[in-house]
Tab-separated table of C-alpha atoms and ligand atoms in Angstrom:
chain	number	residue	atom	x	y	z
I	1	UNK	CA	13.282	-169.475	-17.854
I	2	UNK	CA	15.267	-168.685	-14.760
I	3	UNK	CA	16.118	-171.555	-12.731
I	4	UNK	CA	15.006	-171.428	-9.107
I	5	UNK	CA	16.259	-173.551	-6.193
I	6	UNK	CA	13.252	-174.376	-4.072
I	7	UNK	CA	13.004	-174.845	-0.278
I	8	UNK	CA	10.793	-176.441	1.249
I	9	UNK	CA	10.152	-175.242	5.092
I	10	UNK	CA	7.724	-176.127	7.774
I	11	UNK	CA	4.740	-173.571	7.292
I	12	UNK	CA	3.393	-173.633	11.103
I	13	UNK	CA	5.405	-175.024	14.190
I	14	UNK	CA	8.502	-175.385	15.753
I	15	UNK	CA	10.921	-174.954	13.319
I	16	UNK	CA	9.356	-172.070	11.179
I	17	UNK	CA	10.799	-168.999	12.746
I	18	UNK	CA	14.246	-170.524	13.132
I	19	UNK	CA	14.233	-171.789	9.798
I	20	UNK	CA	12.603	-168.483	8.218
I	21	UNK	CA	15.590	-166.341	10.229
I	22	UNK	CA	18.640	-168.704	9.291
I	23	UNK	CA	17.541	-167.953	5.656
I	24	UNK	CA	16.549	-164.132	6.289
I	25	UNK	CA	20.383	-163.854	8.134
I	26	UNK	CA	21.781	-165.496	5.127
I	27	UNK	CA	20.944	-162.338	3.478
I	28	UNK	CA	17.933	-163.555	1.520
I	29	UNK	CA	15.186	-161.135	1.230
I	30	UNK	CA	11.993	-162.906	2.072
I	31	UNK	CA	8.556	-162.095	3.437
I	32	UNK	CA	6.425	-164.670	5.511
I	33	UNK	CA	3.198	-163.502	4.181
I	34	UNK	CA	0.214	-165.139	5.922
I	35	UNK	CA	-1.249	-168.349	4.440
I	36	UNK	CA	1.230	-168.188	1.941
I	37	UNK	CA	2.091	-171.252	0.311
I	38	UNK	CA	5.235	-169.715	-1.646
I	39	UNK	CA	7.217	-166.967	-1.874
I	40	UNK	CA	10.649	-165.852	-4.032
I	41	UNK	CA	13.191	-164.017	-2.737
I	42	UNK	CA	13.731	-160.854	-4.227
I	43	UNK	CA	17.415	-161.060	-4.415
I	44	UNK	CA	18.825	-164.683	-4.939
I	45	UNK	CA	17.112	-167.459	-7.146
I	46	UNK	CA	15.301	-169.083	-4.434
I	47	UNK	CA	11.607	-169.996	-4.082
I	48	UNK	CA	10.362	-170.925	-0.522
I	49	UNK	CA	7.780	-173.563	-0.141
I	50	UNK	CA	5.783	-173.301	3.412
I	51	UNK	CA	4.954	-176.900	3.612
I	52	UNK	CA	3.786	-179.280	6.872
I	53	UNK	CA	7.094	-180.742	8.339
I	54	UNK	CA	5.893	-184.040	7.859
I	55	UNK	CA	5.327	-183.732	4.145
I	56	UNK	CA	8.296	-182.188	2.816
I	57	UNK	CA	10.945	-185.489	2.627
I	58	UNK	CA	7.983	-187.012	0.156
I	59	UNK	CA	7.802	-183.564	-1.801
I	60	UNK	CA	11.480	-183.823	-2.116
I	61	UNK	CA	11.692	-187.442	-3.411
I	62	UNK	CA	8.942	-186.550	-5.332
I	63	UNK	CA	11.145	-183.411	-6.915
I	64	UNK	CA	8.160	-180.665	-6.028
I	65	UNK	CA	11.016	-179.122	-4.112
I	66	UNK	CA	14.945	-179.630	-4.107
I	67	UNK	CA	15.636	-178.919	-0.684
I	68	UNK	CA	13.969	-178.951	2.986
I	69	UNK	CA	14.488	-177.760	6.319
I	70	UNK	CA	12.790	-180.623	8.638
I	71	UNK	CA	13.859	-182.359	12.018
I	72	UNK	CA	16.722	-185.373	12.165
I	73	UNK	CA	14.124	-187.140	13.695
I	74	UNK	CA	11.578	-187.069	10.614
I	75	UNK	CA	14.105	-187.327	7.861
I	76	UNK	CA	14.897	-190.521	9.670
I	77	UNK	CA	11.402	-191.288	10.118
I	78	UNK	CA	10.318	-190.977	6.344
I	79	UNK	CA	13.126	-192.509	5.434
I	80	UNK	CA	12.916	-191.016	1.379
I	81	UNK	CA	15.219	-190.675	-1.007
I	82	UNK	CA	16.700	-188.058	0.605
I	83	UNK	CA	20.243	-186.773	1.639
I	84	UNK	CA	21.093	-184.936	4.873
I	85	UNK	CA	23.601	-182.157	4.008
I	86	UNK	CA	23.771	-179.418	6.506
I	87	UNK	CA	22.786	-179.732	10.498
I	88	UNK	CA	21.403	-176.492	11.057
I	89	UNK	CA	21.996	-175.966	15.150
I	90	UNK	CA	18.601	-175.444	16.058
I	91	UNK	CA	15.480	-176.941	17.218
I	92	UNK	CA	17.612	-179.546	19.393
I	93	UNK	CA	15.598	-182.483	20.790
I	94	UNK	CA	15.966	-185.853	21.476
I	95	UNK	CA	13.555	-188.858	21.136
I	96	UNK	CA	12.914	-190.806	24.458
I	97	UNK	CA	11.434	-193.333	25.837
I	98	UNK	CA	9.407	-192.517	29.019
I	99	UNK	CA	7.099	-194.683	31.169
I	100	UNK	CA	4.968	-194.148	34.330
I	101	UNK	CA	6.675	-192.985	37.193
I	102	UNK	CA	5.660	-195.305	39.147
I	103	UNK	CA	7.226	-198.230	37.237
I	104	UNK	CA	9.573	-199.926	38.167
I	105	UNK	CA	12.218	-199.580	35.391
I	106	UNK	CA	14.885	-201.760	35.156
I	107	UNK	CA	16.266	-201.426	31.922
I	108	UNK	CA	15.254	-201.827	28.203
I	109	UNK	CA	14.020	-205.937	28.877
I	110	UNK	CA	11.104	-204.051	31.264
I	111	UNK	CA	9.421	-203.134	27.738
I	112	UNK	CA	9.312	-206.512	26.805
I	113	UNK	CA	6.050	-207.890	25.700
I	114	UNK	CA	4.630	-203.809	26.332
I	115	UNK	CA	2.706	-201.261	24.179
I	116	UNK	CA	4.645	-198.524	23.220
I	117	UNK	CA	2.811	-195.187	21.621
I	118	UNK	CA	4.483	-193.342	19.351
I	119	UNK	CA	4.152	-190.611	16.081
I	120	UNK	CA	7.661	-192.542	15.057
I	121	UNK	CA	6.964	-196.196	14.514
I	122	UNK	CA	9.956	-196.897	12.373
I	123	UNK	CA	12.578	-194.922	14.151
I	124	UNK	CA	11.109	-197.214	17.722
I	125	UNK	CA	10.972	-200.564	15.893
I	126	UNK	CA	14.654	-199.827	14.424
I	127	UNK	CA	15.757	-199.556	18.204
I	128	UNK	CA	13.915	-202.023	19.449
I	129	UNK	CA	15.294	-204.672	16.943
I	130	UNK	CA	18.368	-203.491	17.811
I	131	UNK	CA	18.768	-203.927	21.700
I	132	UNK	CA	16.417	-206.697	21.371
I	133	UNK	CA	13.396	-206.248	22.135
I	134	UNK	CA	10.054	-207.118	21.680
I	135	UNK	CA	7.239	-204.786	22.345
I	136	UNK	CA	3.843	-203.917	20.713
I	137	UNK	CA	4.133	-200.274	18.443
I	138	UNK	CA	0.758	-198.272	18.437
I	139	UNK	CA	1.208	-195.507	16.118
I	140	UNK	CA	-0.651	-192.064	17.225
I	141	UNK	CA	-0.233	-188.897	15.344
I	142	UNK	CA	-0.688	-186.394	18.253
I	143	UNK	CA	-0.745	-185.947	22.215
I	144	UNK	CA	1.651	-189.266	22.808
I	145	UNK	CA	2.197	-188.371	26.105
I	146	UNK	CA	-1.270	-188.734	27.311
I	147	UNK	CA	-1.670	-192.766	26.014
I	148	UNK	CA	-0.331	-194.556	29.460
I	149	UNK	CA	-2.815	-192.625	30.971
I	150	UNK	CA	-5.790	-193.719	29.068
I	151	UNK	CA	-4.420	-197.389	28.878
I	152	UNK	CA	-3.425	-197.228	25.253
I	153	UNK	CA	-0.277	-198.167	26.235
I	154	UNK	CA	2.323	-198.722	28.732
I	155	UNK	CA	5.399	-196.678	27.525
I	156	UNK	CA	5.726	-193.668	24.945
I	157	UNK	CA	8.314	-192.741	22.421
I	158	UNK	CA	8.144	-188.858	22.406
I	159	UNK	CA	9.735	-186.067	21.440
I	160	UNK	CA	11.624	-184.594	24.779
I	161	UNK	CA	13.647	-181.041	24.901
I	162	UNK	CA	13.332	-180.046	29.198
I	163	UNK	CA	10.716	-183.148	29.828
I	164	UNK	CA	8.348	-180.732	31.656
I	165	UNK	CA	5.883	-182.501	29.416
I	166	UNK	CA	6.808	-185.860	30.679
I	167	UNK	CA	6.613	-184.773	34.219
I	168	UNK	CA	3.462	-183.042	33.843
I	169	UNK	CA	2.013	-186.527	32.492
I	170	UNK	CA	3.455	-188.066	34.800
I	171	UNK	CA	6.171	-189.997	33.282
I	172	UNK	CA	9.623	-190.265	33.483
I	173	UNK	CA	12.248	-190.590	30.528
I	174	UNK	CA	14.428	-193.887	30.590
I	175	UNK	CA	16.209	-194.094	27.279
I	176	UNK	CA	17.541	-191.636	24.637
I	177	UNK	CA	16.687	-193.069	21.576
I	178	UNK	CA	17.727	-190.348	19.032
I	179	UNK	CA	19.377	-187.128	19.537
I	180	UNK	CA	18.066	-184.588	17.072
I	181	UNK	CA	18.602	-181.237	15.211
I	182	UNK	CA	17.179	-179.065	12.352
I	183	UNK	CA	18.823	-180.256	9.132
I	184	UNK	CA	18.473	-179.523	5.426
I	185	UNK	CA	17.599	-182.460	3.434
I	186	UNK	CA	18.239	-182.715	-0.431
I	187	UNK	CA	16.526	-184.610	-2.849
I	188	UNK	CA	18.852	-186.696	-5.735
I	189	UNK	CA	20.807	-185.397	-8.936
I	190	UNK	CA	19.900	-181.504	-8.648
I	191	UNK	CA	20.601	-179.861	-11.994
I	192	UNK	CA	23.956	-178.020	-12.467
I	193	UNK	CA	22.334	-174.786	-12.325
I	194	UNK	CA	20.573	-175.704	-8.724
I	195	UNK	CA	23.619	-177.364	-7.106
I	196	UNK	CA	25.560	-173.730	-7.707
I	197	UNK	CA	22.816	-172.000	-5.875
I	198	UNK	CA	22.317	-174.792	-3.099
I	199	UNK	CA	26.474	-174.383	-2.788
I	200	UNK	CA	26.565	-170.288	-2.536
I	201	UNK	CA	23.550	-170.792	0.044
I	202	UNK	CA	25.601	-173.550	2.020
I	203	UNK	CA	28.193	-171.081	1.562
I	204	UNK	CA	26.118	-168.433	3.650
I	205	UNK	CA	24.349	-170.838	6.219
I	206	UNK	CA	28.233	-171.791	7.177
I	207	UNK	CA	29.316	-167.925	7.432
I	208	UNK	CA	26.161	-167.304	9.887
I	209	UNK	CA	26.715	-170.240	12.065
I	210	UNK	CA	30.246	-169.927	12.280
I	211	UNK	CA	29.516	-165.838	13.826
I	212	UNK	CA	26.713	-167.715	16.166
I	213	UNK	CA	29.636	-169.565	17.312
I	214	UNK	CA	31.922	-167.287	17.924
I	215	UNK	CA	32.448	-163.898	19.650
I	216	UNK	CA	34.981	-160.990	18.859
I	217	UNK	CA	37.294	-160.231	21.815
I	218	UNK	CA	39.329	-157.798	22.535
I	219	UNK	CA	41.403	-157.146	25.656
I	220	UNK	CA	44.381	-155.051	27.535
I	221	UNK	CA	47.417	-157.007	28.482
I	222	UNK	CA	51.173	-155.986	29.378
I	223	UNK	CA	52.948	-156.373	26.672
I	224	UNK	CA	54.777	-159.549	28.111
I	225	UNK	CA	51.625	-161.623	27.817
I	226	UNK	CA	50.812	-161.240	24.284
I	227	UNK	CA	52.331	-164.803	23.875
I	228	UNK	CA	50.558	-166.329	26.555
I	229	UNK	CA	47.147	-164.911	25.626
I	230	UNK	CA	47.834	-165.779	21.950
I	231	UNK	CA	48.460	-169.577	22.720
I	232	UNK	CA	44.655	-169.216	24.846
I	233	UNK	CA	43.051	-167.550	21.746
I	234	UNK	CA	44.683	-168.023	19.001
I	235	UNK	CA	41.567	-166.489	16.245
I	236	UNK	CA	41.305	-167.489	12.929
I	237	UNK	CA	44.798	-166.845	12.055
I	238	UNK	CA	46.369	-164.987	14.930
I	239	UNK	CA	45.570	-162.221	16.824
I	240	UNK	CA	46.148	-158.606	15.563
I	241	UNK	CA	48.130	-156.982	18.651
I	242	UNK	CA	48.071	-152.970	18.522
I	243	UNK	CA	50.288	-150.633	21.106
I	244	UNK	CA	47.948	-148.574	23.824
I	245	UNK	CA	49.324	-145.195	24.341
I	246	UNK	CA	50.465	-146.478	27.727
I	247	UNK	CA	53.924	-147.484	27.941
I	248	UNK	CA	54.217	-151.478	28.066
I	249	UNK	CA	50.692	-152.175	27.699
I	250	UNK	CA	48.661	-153.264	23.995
I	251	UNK	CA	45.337	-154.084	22.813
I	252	UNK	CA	44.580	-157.422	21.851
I	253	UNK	CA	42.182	-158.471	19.546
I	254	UNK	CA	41.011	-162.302	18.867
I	255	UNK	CA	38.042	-164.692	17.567
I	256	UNK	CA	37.322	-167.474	20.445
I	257	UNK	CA	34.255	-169.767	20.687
I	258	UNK	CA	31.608	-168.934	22.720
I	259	UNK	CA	31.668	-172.193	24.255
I	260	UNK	CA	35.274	-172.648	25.060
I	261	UNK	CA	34.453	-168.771	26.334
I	262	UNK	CA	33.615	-168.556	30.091
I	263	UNK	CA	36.493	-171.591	30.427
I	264	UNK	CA	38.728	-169.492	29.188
I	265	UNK	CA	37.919	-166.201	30.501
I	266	UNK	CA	40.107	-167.027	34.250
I	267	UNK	CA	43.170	-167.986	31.994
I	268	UNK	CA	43.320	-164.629	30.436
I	269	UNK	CA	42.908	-162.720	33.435
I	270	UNK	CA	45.225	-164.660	35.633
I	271	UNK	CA	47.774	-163.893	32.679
I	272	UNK	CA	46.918	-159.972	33.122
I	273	UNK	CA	44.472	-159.315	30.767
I	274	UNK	CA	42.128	-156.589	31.822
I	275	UNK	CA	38.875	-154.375	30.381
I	276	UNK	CA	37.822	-157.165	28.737
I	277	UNK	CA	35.098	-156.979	25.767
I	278	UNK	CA	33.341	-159.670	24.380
I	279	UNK	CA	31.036	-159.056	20.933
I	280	UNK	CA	29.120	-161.021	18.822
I	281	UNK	CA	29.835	-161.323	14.986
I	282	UNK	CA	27.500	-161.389	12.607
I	283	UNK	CA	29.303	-163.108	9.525
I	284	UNK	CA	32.147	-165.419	9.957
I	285	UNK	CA	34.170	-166.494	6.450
I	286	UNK	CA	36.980	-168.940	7.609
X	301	ATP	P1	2.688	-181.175	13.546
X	301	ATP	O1	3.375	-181.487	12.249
X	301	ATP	O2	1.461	-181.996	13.737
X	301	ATP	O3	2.463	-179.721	13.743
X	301	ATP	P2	5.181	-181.846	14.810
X	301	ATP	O4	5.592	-182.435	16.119
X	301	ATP	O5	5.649	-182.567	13.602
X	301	ATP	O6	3.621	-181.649	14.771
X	301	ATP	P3	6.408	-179.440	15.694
X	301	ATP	O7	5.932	-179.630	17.084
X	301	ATP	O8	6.316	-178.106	15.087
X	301	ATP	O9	5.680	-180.373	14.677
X	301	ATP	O10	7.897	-179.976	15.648
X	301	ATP	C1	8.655	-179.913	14.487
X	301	ATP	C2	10.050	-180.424	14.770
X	301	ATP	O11	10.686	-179.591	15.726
X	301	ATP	C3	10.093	-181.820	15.374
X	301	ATP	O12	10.061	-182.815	14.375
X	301	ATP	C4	11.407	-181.787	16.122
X	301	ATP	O13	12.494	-182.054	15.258
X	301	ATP	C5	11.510	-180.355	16.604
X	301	ATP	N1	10.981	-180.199	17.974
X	301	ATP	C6	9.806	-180.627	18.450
X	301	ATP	N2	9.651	-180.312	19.752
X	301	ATP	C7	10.755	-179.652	20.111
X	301	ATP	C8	11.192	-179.046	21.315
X	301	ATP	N3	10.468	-179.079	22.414
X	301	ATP	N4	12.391	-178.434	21.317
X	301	ATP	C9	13.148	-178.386	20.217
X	301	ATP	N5	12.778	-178.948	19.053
X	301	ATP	C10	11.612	-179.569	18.977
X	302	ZN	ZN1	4.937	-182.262	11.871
């Protein structure tokens, strides 16, 4: 029988459509039928597994799937046997603490002797341990943000991306306690057969995040600022440099990250670079 990798992603939520398009860009052909529970794709030896988030470090450890796509913050929370091997650069978030904002927050000793309410007991009583601290944990599996109000507790632990939701419950965030990603997880001692396919799918997942990264750029310059411009954006290797018809002038073509981008951008021009296109790549193989 054919050997399948399986991966196990989060059926309904956050981290389904970027998980289902990171997989669909890597080129493999998949369908997100309704109320599926599996699929294959049609053209590499991988089964998906639409699975709830929460579940899919235990179905790992437990070998019903190899891999997973879940958040940092519950592969730390499960704590399986399970090994992070890719951060995927989506679904960022961090894990805060947030109290009323009326409180009078001090610092990490005003959550002595409190109630904290959180969906990740083990991740809060790691940090608490470590800065010291002694507080009560009161584990809820939904709507965290609503138990200072109700007098379940006096501080949360919560999941916090813009903290509109804090604000809206009128809290405020006071500590960072995790930063968090998407990551794929990996249960131990895949088969021979299943590592190749998990490496030629790493493979792709780099190539696609590398082109998120990056942008194709291509610029005009006198001919006397090639040198400059090349020690700004060097590319991959270096750039390719072709003559305009114009006398003195040449086209310049480079790779530069879209972060280091708009910082950038003032260097080139001051140097003389002009008509100035900027366009994304799709797959980047360094
Ligand atoms: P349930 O499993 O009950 O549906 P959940 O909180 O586990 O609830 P989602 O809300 O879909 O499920 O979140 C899944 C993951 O997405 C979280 O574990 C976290 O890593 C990430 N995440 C959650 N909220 C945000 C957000 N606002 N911005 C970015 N990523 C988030
Ligand atoms: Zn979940």
């Amino acid at each position: 029988m054919k050997n399948y990798l399986r991966i196990a992603i989060q059926k309904s939520g956050r981290l389904q459509e970027g998980s289902m398009a990171l997989l669909k860009e890597s080129g493999l052909a998949i369908s997100n039928g309704r109320g599926q529970l599996k699929t294959q794709a049609r053209n590499f030896p991988v089964e998906i597994l639409f699975l709830r988030d929460d579940d899919i470090p235990q179905y790992i450890e437990d070998k019903v799937a190899d891999v997973g796509i879940v958040g940092e913050n519950v592969f730390v929370e499960k704590n399986k046997n399970n090994t992070l091997i890719k951060r995927l650069d989506f679904a960022k978030c961090r894990l805060s603490l947030a109290v009323p904002k009326s409180d009078n927050y001090t610092g990490l000793s005003s959550l002595q002797g409190k109630n904290i309410a959180t969906s990740y007991p083990v991740i809060v009583k790691k940090y608490l341990e470590a800065n010291n601290v002694q507080a009560g944990i009161h584990e809820i599996s939904g709507s965290v943000e609503i138990a200072p109000g109700i007098g379940l507790a006096e501080a949360i632990c919560d999941i916090v991306s813009t903290g509109s939701t804090l604000l809206s419950n009128g809290l405020k965030e006071v500590e960072t306690v995790m930063q968090s990603e998407a990551v794929m997880i990996a249960g131990p001692d895949l088969s021979d057969e299943k590592q190749e396919i998990l490496d030629q799918l790493l493979f792709r997942l780099e190539a696609v995040n590398s082109a998120k990264n990056n942008k194709y750029i291509l610029l005009n310059c006198p001919d006397e600022a090639i040198e400059k411009i090349t020690s700004v954006i060097p590319g991959m290797k270096s750039p390719t440099v072709m003559p305009l018809s114009r006398k003195g002038w040449s086209s310049l073509h480079s790779v530069v990250n879209e972060n280091a981008f708009w910082e950038k951008i003032d260097q080139l021009k001051s140097f003389g670079a002009e008509g100035i296109l900027v366009i994304p790549i799709e797959k980047m193989i360094l």
